[in-house]
Amino acid sequence: MNIPLMDLKAQYRSIRDEVLKAVEGVLEGGRYILGPEVKALEEEVAALCGVDHGVGVANGTDALVLVLDALGIGPGDEVITTPFTFFATAESISRVGATPVFVDIDPGTFNLDASELRRRITPRTKAILPVHIFGQPADMDEVMEVAKESGLWVIEDACQAIGAEYRGRKVGSLGHAACFSFFPTKNLGGYGDGGMIVTDDESLARKLRSLRVHGRTPESKYINAAIGYNSRLDELQAAVLRVKLRRLEQWNGDRRRKARLYDELLRDLPVQTPVEAADRSHIYHLYIIQTEKRDELVEHLKRHGIASGVYYPIPLHLQQVYRSLGYREGSLPRAEQVAKRTLALPLYPEIPEESIRRVAETVHRFFEGS
Ligand SMILES: *Cc1c(COP(=O)(O)O)cnc(C)c1O
């Protein structure tokens, strides 16, 4: 039997009755956009993070774009971020007309190296956009300290990390604002697109609520205070996400336990298993190993019916569309090195333990040369 990288249907089957009931409730209720389900989900996600406000939007990319826009970041401004992330992180910076500035990463945790931040700050720098990559929080105290010194905004790209903790605090509560994605494969995923911004800043939340509906004022649908967007989370997705949110902690716990099992089974091999910093809880959106023989191992697993994934083969500073920024091969050596070595193994909350054992045995056989 083939082993997929993830299996969204297995999860659906486990919550089918509740999901169908929630969907039916929305359909019968007759409110399909910005109704009670979105409002309730906003409150529940904000509460999970320990912050005051949640603003549901159409997807995680829009969450990033809207928050950058709402903070007044635009042409001429620079935003410091990591090159080792999904394209949307840097794309959102470019989308508002600002320039992404990439700093190198810690090759163990894959997160941006906070000790590199100070030397990349210029008079144009407006914000830092750390990503909690693969589900492990970035070094947020160091990021916040640098930001405070220089008066910068900090926006967490928490799209892969809902529920993860840093020094006892949830991601989403660590910067000035944070963005989540509810893309189906994320740890909290809907059956379509969705996203949310969370923040303690009331005036920012108010701006975001306006921007997502064409810059409309709360007083009147026909008075527009800004050039906005049409970027709303819909009621159907919110209703589904509320069913799933009740199980998020359990699912993240299942991922963590299964990651531990991989760690144990892969211990004596020439692969580097994920590094989990002692002061944070990693929620393993992806289980990433590193090996010099990455491409051969991908092929070997495939021949044995096991899916794997490469995240991310091209660091963003080397993307063709960013050529004009002036980075070259060698500019950010640690990100470049890691991009040649990383590989995601199958992991999802419902993955059977036997599947993990079979994946691990197949990796063993690869290194034994059979
Ligand atoms: C998924 C993701 C996004 C974008 O979210 P969408 O909902 O797909 O728009 C942004 N940043 C990171 C790190 C992501 O993993």
Short mmCIF file of C-alpha atoms and ligand atoms in Angstrom, two decimals:
data_model
loop_
_atom_site.label_atom_id
_atom_site.label_comp_id
_atom_site.label_asym_id
_atom_site.label_seq_id
_atom_site.Cartn_x
_atom_site.Cartn_y
_atom_site.Cartn_z
CA MET A 1 0.00 0.00 0.00
CA ASN A 2 1.18 3.49 -0.83
CA ILE A 3 1.90 5.96 1.96
CA PRO A 4 0.88 9.55 1.16
CA LEU A 5 2.61 12.64 2.55
CA MET A 6 -0.70 13.59 4.16
CA ASP A 7 -4.26 12.26 4.05
CA LEU A 8 -7.00 14.86 4.39
CA LYS A 9 -9.75 12.33 3.79
CA ALA A 10 -8.77 10.32 6.85
CA GLN A 11 -9.39 13.40 8.94
CA TYR A 12 -12.67 14.18 7.23
CA ARG A 13 -13.96 10.68 7.95
CA SER A 14 -13.20 11.11 11.64
CA ILE A 15 -15.38 14.25 11.93
CA ARG A 16 -17.83 13.74 9.08
CA ASP A 17 -21.10 13.98 11.03
CA GLU A 18 -20.13 17.15 12.84
CA VAL A 19 -18.83 18.81 9.67
CA LEU A 20 -21.98 18.01 7.71
CA LYS A 21 -24.13 19.33 10.54
CA ALA A 22 -22.12 22.55 10.66
CA VAL A 23 -22.36 23.00 6.89
CA GLU A 24 -26.07 22.36 6.95
CA GLY A 25 -26.46 24.90 9.75
CA VAL A 26 -24.88 27.58 7.56
CA LEU A 27 -26.89 26.64 4.49
CA GLU A 28 -30.15 26.68 6.45
CA GLY A 29 -29.17 29.87 8.29
CA GLY A 30 -28.97 31.91 5.09
CA ARG A 31 -25.95 34.05 6.10
CA TYR A 32 -23.05 33.17 3.86
CA ILE A 33 -20.58 36.05 4.19
CA LEU A 34 -19.37 37.67 7.45
CA GLY A 35 -22.02 36.17 9.67
CA PRO A 36 -22.04 34.54 13.11
CA GLU A 37 -19.69 31.65 12.25
CA VAL A 38 -16.87 33.97 11.14
CA LYS A 39 -17.36 36.15 14.20
CA ALA A 40 -17.28 33.14 16.53
CA LEU A 41 -14.20 31.69 14.84
CA GLU A 42 -12.43 35.06 15.10
CA GLU A 43 -13.10 35.10 18.83
CA GLU A 44 -12.05 31.47 19.28
CA VAL A 45 -8.77 31.81 17.38
CA ALA A 46 -7.96 35.08 19.20
CA ALA A 47 -8.66 33.32 22.52
CA LEU A 48 -6.47 30.38 21.55
CA CYS A 49 -3.62 32.81 20.88
CA GLY A 50 -4.33 34.91 23.96
CA VAL A 51 -4.96 38.13 22.00
CA ASP A 52 -7.95 40.44 21.69
CA HIS A 53 -8.84 40.48 18.01
CA GLY A 54 -9.15 38.11 15.07
CA VAL A 55 -9.99 39.23 11.53
CA GLY A 56 -10.97 36.52 9.06
CA VAL A 57 -9.84 37.02 5.46
CA ALA A 58 -9.82 35.04 2.23
CA ASN A 59 -6.46 33.27 2.65
CA GLY A 60 -3.10 33.47 4.41
CA THR A 61 -1.47 35.47 1.63
CA ASP A 62 -4.16 38.14 1.90
CA ALA A 63 -3.71 38.15 5.69
CA LEU A 64 -0.08 39.17 5.12
CA VAL A 65 -0.91 41.70 2.39
CA LEU A 66 -3.71 43.34 4.37
CA VAL A 67 -1.67 43.67 7.53
CA LEU A 68 1.30 45.20 5.68
CA ASP A 69 -1.08 47.58 3.91
CA ALA A 70 -2.90 48.48 7.14
CA LEU A 71 0.44 49.31 8.79
CA GLY A 72 1.16 51.74 5.97
CA ILE A 73 4.03 49.74 4.50
CA GLY A 74 4.52 50.38 0.80
CA PRO A 75 6.83 51.65 -1.94
CA GLY A 76 10.26 52.68 -0.70
CA ASP A 77 9.97 50.59 2.47
CA GLU A 78 11.94 47.47 3.35
CA VAL A 79 10.73 44.43 5.27
CA ILE A 80 13.23 41.91 6.62
CA THR A 81 12.28 38.26 6.27
CA THR A 82 13.63 34.76 5.69
CA PRO A 83 14.45 33.29 2.28
CA PHE A 84 13.52 29.78 3.45
CA THR A 85 9.73 29.89 3.32
CA PHE A 86 6.76 29.58 1.02
CA PHE A 87 6.81 32.19 -1.75
CA ALA A 88 3.76 34.03 -0.38
CA THR A 89 5.77 35.47 2.53
CA ALA A 90 7.98 37.59 0.29
CA GLU A 91 5.29 37.99 -2.34
CA SER A 92 3.05 39.84 0.14
CA ILE A 93 5.86 42.34 0.79
CA SER A 94 6.32 42.90 -2.93
CA ARG A 95 2.56 43.06 -3.47
CA VAL A 96 2.25 46.20 -1.31
CA GLY A 97 5.18 47.73 -3.22
CA ALA A 98 7.81 47.27 -0.49
CA THR A 99 11.12 45.41 -0.85
CA PRO A 100 11.87 42.11 0.88
CA VAL A 101 15.30 41.98 2.52
CA PHE A 102 16.44 38.44 3.20
CA VAL A 103 18.59 37.32 6.12
CA ASP A 104 20.18 33.91 6.42
CA ILE A 105 18.74 31.13 8.57
CA ASP A 106 19.70 28.85 11.42
CA PRO A 107 20.36 25.54 9.63
CA GLY A 108 19.08 23.54 12.62
CA THR A 109 15.64 25.10 13.14
CA PHE A 110 15.36 26.57 9.59
CA ASN A 111 14.12 29.84 11.11
CA LEU A 112 15.66 33.23 10.42
CA ASP A 113 18.87 33.89 12.31
CA ALA A 114 17.98 36.80 14.60
CA SER A 115 21.66 37.68 15.10
CA GLU A 116 21.74 38.76 11.43
CA LEU A 117 18.93 41.28 11.78
CA ARG A 118 20.75 44.37 13.08
CA ARG A 119 23.14 44.60 10.17
CA ARG A 120 20.33 44.49 7.60
CA ILE A 121 18.41 47.41 9.09
CA THR A 122 18.48 50.63 7.06
CA PRO A 123 16.58 53.92 7.40
CA ARG A 124 13.98 52.38 5.06
CA THR A 125 13.30 49.30 7.19
CA LYS A 126 9.73 49.30 8.51
CA ALA A 127 9.07 45.77 9.69
CA ILE A 128 10.39 42.30 10.40
CA LEU A 129 8.40 39.34 9.11
CA PRO A 130 9.61 36.15 10.81
CA VAL A 131 8.07 32.83 9.74
CA HIS A 132 7.49 29.98 12.20
CA ILE A 133 8.63 27.55 9.58
CA PHE A 134 7.32 23.97 9.51
CA GLY A 135 5.54 24.65 12.82
CA GLN A 136 8.43 25.71 15.05
CA PRO A 137 8.39 29.27 16.46
CA ALA A 138 11.21 31.61 15.43
CA ASP A 139 13.50 33.30 18.01
CA MET A 140 10.86 35.87 18.88
CA ASP A 141 12.38 37.50 21.98
CA GLU A 142 15.49 38.41 19.97
CA VAL A 143 13.36 39.61 17.04
CA MET A 144 11.21 41.77 19.34
CA GLU A 145 14.26 43.25 21.03
CA VAL A 146 15.79 44.34 17.72
CA ALA A 147 12.40 45.67 16.57
CA LYS A 148 11.96 47.70 19.72
CA GLU A 149 15.42 49.27 19.41
CA SER A 150 14.69 50.42 15.88
CA GLY A 151 10.95 51.10 16.11
CA LEU A 152 9.92 48.36 13.67
CA TRP A 153 6.70 46.43 13.33
CA VAL A 154 6.82 42.67 13.76
CA ILE A 155 4.38 40.54 11.82
CA GLU A 156 4.46 36.81 12.48
CA ASP A 157 3.88 34.57 9.49
CA ALA A 158 2.26 31.83 11.58
CA CYS A 159 0.62 30.11 8.60
CA GLN A 160 2.31 26.80 9.44
CA ALA A 161 2.24 27.07 13.21
CA ILE A 162 -1.23 27.54 14.72
CA GLY A 163 -1.11 26.27 18.30
CA ALA A 164 2.70 26.20 18.60
CA GLU A 165 4.25 27.74 21.73
CA TYR A 166 7.28 29.88 22.44
CA ARG A 167 8.39 30.22 26.08
CA GLY A 168 4.89 29.36 27.26
CA ARG A 169 3.12 31.78 24.89
CA LYS A 170 1.21 30.86 21.76
CA VAL A 171 2.36 32.04 18.37
CA GLY A 172 0.08 34.85 17.29
CA SER A 173 0.67 36.69 20.58
CA LEU A 174 4.38 37.31 20.08
CA GLY A 175 4.55 40.12 17.49
CA HIS A 176 2.33 43.14 16.79
CA ALA A 177 0.16 41.02 14.51
CA ALA A 178 0.19 37.47 13.16
CA CYS A 179 -1.18 35.75 10.08
CA PHE A 180 -2.72 32.30 9.75
CA SER A 181 -3.67 30.28 6.70
CA PHE A 182 -6.51 27.76 6.66
CA PHE A 183 -5.43 26.17 3.38
CA PRO A 184 -6.58 22.53 3.51
CA THR A 185 -3.14 21.06 4.23
CA LYS A 186 -2.29 23.39 7.13
CA ASN A 187 -2.61 22.13 10.72
CA LEU A 188 -5.99 23.86 10.93
CA GLY A 189 -7.28 23.61 7.37
CA GLY A 190 -10.69 24.20 5.85
CA TYR A 191 -12.21 22.68 2.72
CA GLY A 192 -11.09 25.61 0.59
CA ASP A 193 -9.13 28.79 1.20
CA GLY A 194 -9.19 30.88 4.35
CA GLY A 195 -6.98 33.02 6.55
CA MET A 196 -6.93 35.22 9.64
CA ILE A 197 -4.98 38.03 11.24
CA VAL A 198 -4.77 38.19 15.02
CA THR A 199 -3.61 41.20 17.02
CA ASP A 200 -3.95 43.02 20.34
CA ASP A 201 -3.97 46.35 18.51
CA GLU A 202 -7.55 47.57 18.34
CA SER A 203 -7.01 50.30 15.79
CA LEU A 204 -5.16 47.88 13.51
CA ALA A 205 -8.01 45.37 13.82
CA ARG A 206 -10.50 48.09 12.92
CA LYS A 207 -8.50 49.02 9.81
CA LEU A 208 -8.29 45.39 8.75
CA ARG A 209 -12.05 44.90 9.14
CA SER A 210 -12.53 47.87 6.85
CA LEU A 211 -9.88 46.87 4.30
CA ARG A 212 -11.34 43.39 3.81
CA VAL A 213 -14.63 44.94 2.62
CA HIS A 214 -13.44 47.56 0.14
CA GLY A 215 -12.24 50.01 2.78
CA ARG A 216 -15.81 50.51 3.88
CA THR A 217 -16.56 52.46 7.07
CA PRO A 218 -18.48 50.73 9.87
CA GLU A 219 -21.16 53.44 9.65
CA SER A 220 -22.18 52.90 6.08
CA LYS A 221 -21.78 50.44 3.29
CA TYR A 222 -21.60 53.37 0.87
CA ILE A 223 -18.88 55.40 2.56
CA ASN A 224 -15.41 54.19 1.72
CA ALA A 225 -12.51 55.45 3.76
CA ALA A 226 -9.75 53.59 1.89
CA ILE A 227 -9.01 51.64 -1.27
CA GLY A 228 -9.49 48.16 0.09
CA TYR A 229 -9.94 44.58 -1.00
CA ASN A 230 -12.62 41.97 -1.29
CA SER A 231 -11.02 39.46 1.07
CA ARG A 232 -13.39 37.70 3.41
CA LEU A 233 -13.45 34.36 5.10
CA ASP A 234 -16.77 32.74 4.25
CA GLU A 235 -19.28 31.29 6.66
CA LEU A 236 -19.04 27.73 5.35
CA GLN A 237 -15.28 27.58 5.91
CA ALA A 238 -15.61 29.23 9.32
CA ALA A 239 -18.22 26.68 10.41
CA VAL A 240 -15.97 23.79 9.33
CA LEU A 241 -12.93 25.38 10.97
CA ARG A 242 -14.80 25.73 14.26
CA VAL A 243 -15.45 21.98 14.30
CA LYS A 244 -11.78 21.34 13.61
CA LEU A 245 -10.47 23.95 16.05
CA ARG A 246 -11.92 21.92 18.93
CA ARG A 247 -9.53 19.11 17.99
CA LEU A 248 -6.48 21.15 17.08
CA GLU A 249 -4.65 20.54 20.33
CA GLN A 250 -5.21 16.81 20.12
CA TRP A 251 -4.10 16.72 16.47
CA ASN A 252 -1.00 18.78 17.15
CA GLY A 253 -0.23 16.41 20.03
CA ASP A 254 -0.63 13.42 17.70
CA ARG A 255 1.78 15.02 15.24
CA ARG A 256 4.30 15.62 18.02
CA ARG A 257 4.08 12.03 19.24
CA LYS A 258 4.50 10.69 15.75
CA ALA A 259 7.45 12.99 15.13
CA ARG A 260 9.06 11.56 18.31
CA LEU A 261 8.62 8.07 16.90
CA TYR A 262 10.38 9.06 13.67
CA ASP A 263 13.17 10.69 15.70
CA GLU A 264 13.69 7.44 17.56
CA LEU A 265 13.51 5.17 14.52
CA LEU A 266 15.88 7.31 12.43
CA ARG A 267 18.36 7.93 15.23
CA ASP A 268 21.34 5.94 14.03
CA LEU A 269 21.25 7.02 10.42
CA PRO A 270 23.25 9.65 8.56
CA VAL A 271 20.19 11.92 8.44
CA GLN A 272 19.57 14.95 10.59
CA THR A 273 16.18 14.75 12.30
CA PRO A 274 14.39 17.99 13.26
CA VAL A 275 15.90 20.14 15.98
CA GLU A 276 13.31 21.22 18.53
CA ALA A 277 14.46 24.11 20.70
CA ALA A 278 13.97 23.39 24.43
CA ASP A 279 11.89 26.51 25.11
CA ARG A 280 9.25 25.94 22.42
CA SER A 281 6.77 23.40 21.20
CA HIS A 282 7.00 22.49 17.54
CA ILE A 283 3.71 21.36 16.01
CA TYR A 284 5.27 19.58 13.02
CA HIS A 285 3.27 21.03 10.16
CA LEU A 286 5.95 19.11 8.29
CA TYR A 287 8.48 16.58 9.53
CA ILE A 288 11.73 17.62 7.83
CA ILE A 289 14.95 15.62 7.72
CA GLN A 290 18.24 16.60 6.11
CA THR A 291 20.60 14.42 4.13
CA GLU A 292 23.31 14.94 1.53
CA LYS A 293 21.60 12.24 -0.54
CA ARG A 294 18.23 13.96 -0.61
CA ASP A 295 17.36 13.49 -4.29
CA GLU A 296 18.35 9.81 -4.28
CA LEU A 297 16.36 9.20 -1.12
CA VAL A 298 13.26 10.82 -2.67
CA GLU A 299 13.57 8.41 -5.61
CA HIS A 300 14.14 5.40 -3.35
CA LEU A 301 11.05 6.21 -1.27
CA LYS A 302 8.98 6.71 -4.40
CA ARG A 303 10.03 3.31 -5.76
CA HIS A 304 8.72 1.83 -2.50
CA GLY A 305 5.37 3.65 -2.72
CA ILE A 306 6.21 6.34 -0.18
CA ALA A 307 5.53 9.98 -0.92
CA SER A 308 7.86 12.70 0.29
CA GLY A 309 8.14 16.40 -0.40
CA VAL A 310 10.93 18.93 -0.89
CA TYR A 311 10.37 22.14 1.07
CA TYR A 312 11.85 24.39 -0.31
CA PRO A 313 14.07 23.63 -3.30
CA ILE A 314 14.78 27.28 -4.20
CA PRO A 315 15.44 29.84 -1.47
CA LEU A 316 13.50 32.98 -2.28
CA HIS A 317 16.51 35.26 -2.79
CA LEU A 318 17.44 33.06 -5.79
CA GLN A 319 13.96 33.08 -7.34
CA GLN A 320 14.01 34.46 -10.85
CA VAL A 321 11.49 37.21 -10.06
CA TYR A 322 13.82 38.50 -7.36
CA ARG A 323 16.91 38.69 -9.56
CA SER A 324 16.69 42.48 -9.56
CA LEU A 325 17.28 42.52 -5.79
CA GLY A 326 20.91 41.64 -6.48
CA TYR A 327 21.39 38.41 -4.52
CA ARG A 328 23.64 35.76 -6.04
CA GLU A 329 24.43 32.11 -5.40
CA GLY A 330 26.44 32.31 -2.16
CA SER A 331 24.66 35.40 -0.77
CA LEU A 332 22.84 33.40 1.92
CA PRO A 333 24.88 30.20 2.11
CA ARG A 334 23.04 28.46 4.94
CA ALA A 335 19.63 28.77 3.29
CA GLU A 336 21.13 27.58 0.01
CA GLN A 337 22.80 24.58 1.63
CA VAL A 338 19.65 23.56 3.47
CA ALA A 339 17.53 23.87 0.30
CA LYS A 340 19.65 21.05 -1.19
CA ARG A 341 19.29 18.77 1.82
CA THR A 342 15.73 18.93 3.17
CA LEU A 343 12.99 16.40 2.72
CA ALA A 344 9.54 16.03 4.33
CA LEU A 345 8.44 12.54 5.37
CA PRO A 346 4.77 11.51 5.61
CA LEU A 347 3.19 12.94 8.74
CA TYR A 348 -0.40 13.79 9.64
CA PRO A 349 -2.35 13.29 12.86
CA GLU A 350 -4.05 10.09 11.69
CA ILE A 351 -1.01 8.39 10.12
CA PRO A 352 -0.84 4.81 11.40
CA GLU A 353 2.21 3.91 13.47
CA GLU A 354 2.87 1.00 11.07
CA SER A 355 3.23 3.48 8.23
CA ILE A 356 5.85 5.43 10.14
CA ARG A 357 7.70 2.19 10.87
CA ARG A 358 7.59 1.26 7.20
CA VAL A 359 8.89 4.66 6.12
CA ALA A 360 11.73 4.43 8.67
CA GLU A 361 12.65 0.89 7.55
CA THR A 362 12.69 2.04 3.94
CA VAL A 363 15.03 4.89 4.87
CA HIS A 364 17.23 2.38 6.73
CA ARG A 365 17.41 0.13 3.70
CA PHE A 366 18.41 3.10 1.52
CA PHE A 367 21.42 3.81 3.69
CA GLU A 368 22.29 0.11 3.90
CA GLY A 369 22.35 0.16 0.10
CA SER A 370 19.61 -2.33 -0.65
C1 LIG B 1 0.54 28.59 3.34
C2 LIG B 1 1.44 29.71 3.65
C3 LIG B 1 1.14 31.03 3.29
C4 LIG B 1 0.00 31.42 2.42
O1 LIG B 1 -1.24 30.97 2.82
P1 LIG B 1 -2.42 30.77 1.73
O2 LIG B 1 -3.61 30.54 2.58
O3 LIG B 1 -2.05 29.62 0.88
O4 LIG B 1 -2.52 32.05 0.95
C5 LIG B 1 2.02 32.03 3.68
N1 LIG B 1 3.14 31.76 4.37
C6 LIG B 1 3.47 30.50 4.71
C7 LIG B 1 4.71 30.25 5.50
C8 LIG B 1 2.64 29.44 4.35
O5 LIG B 1 3.00 28.19 4.69
#
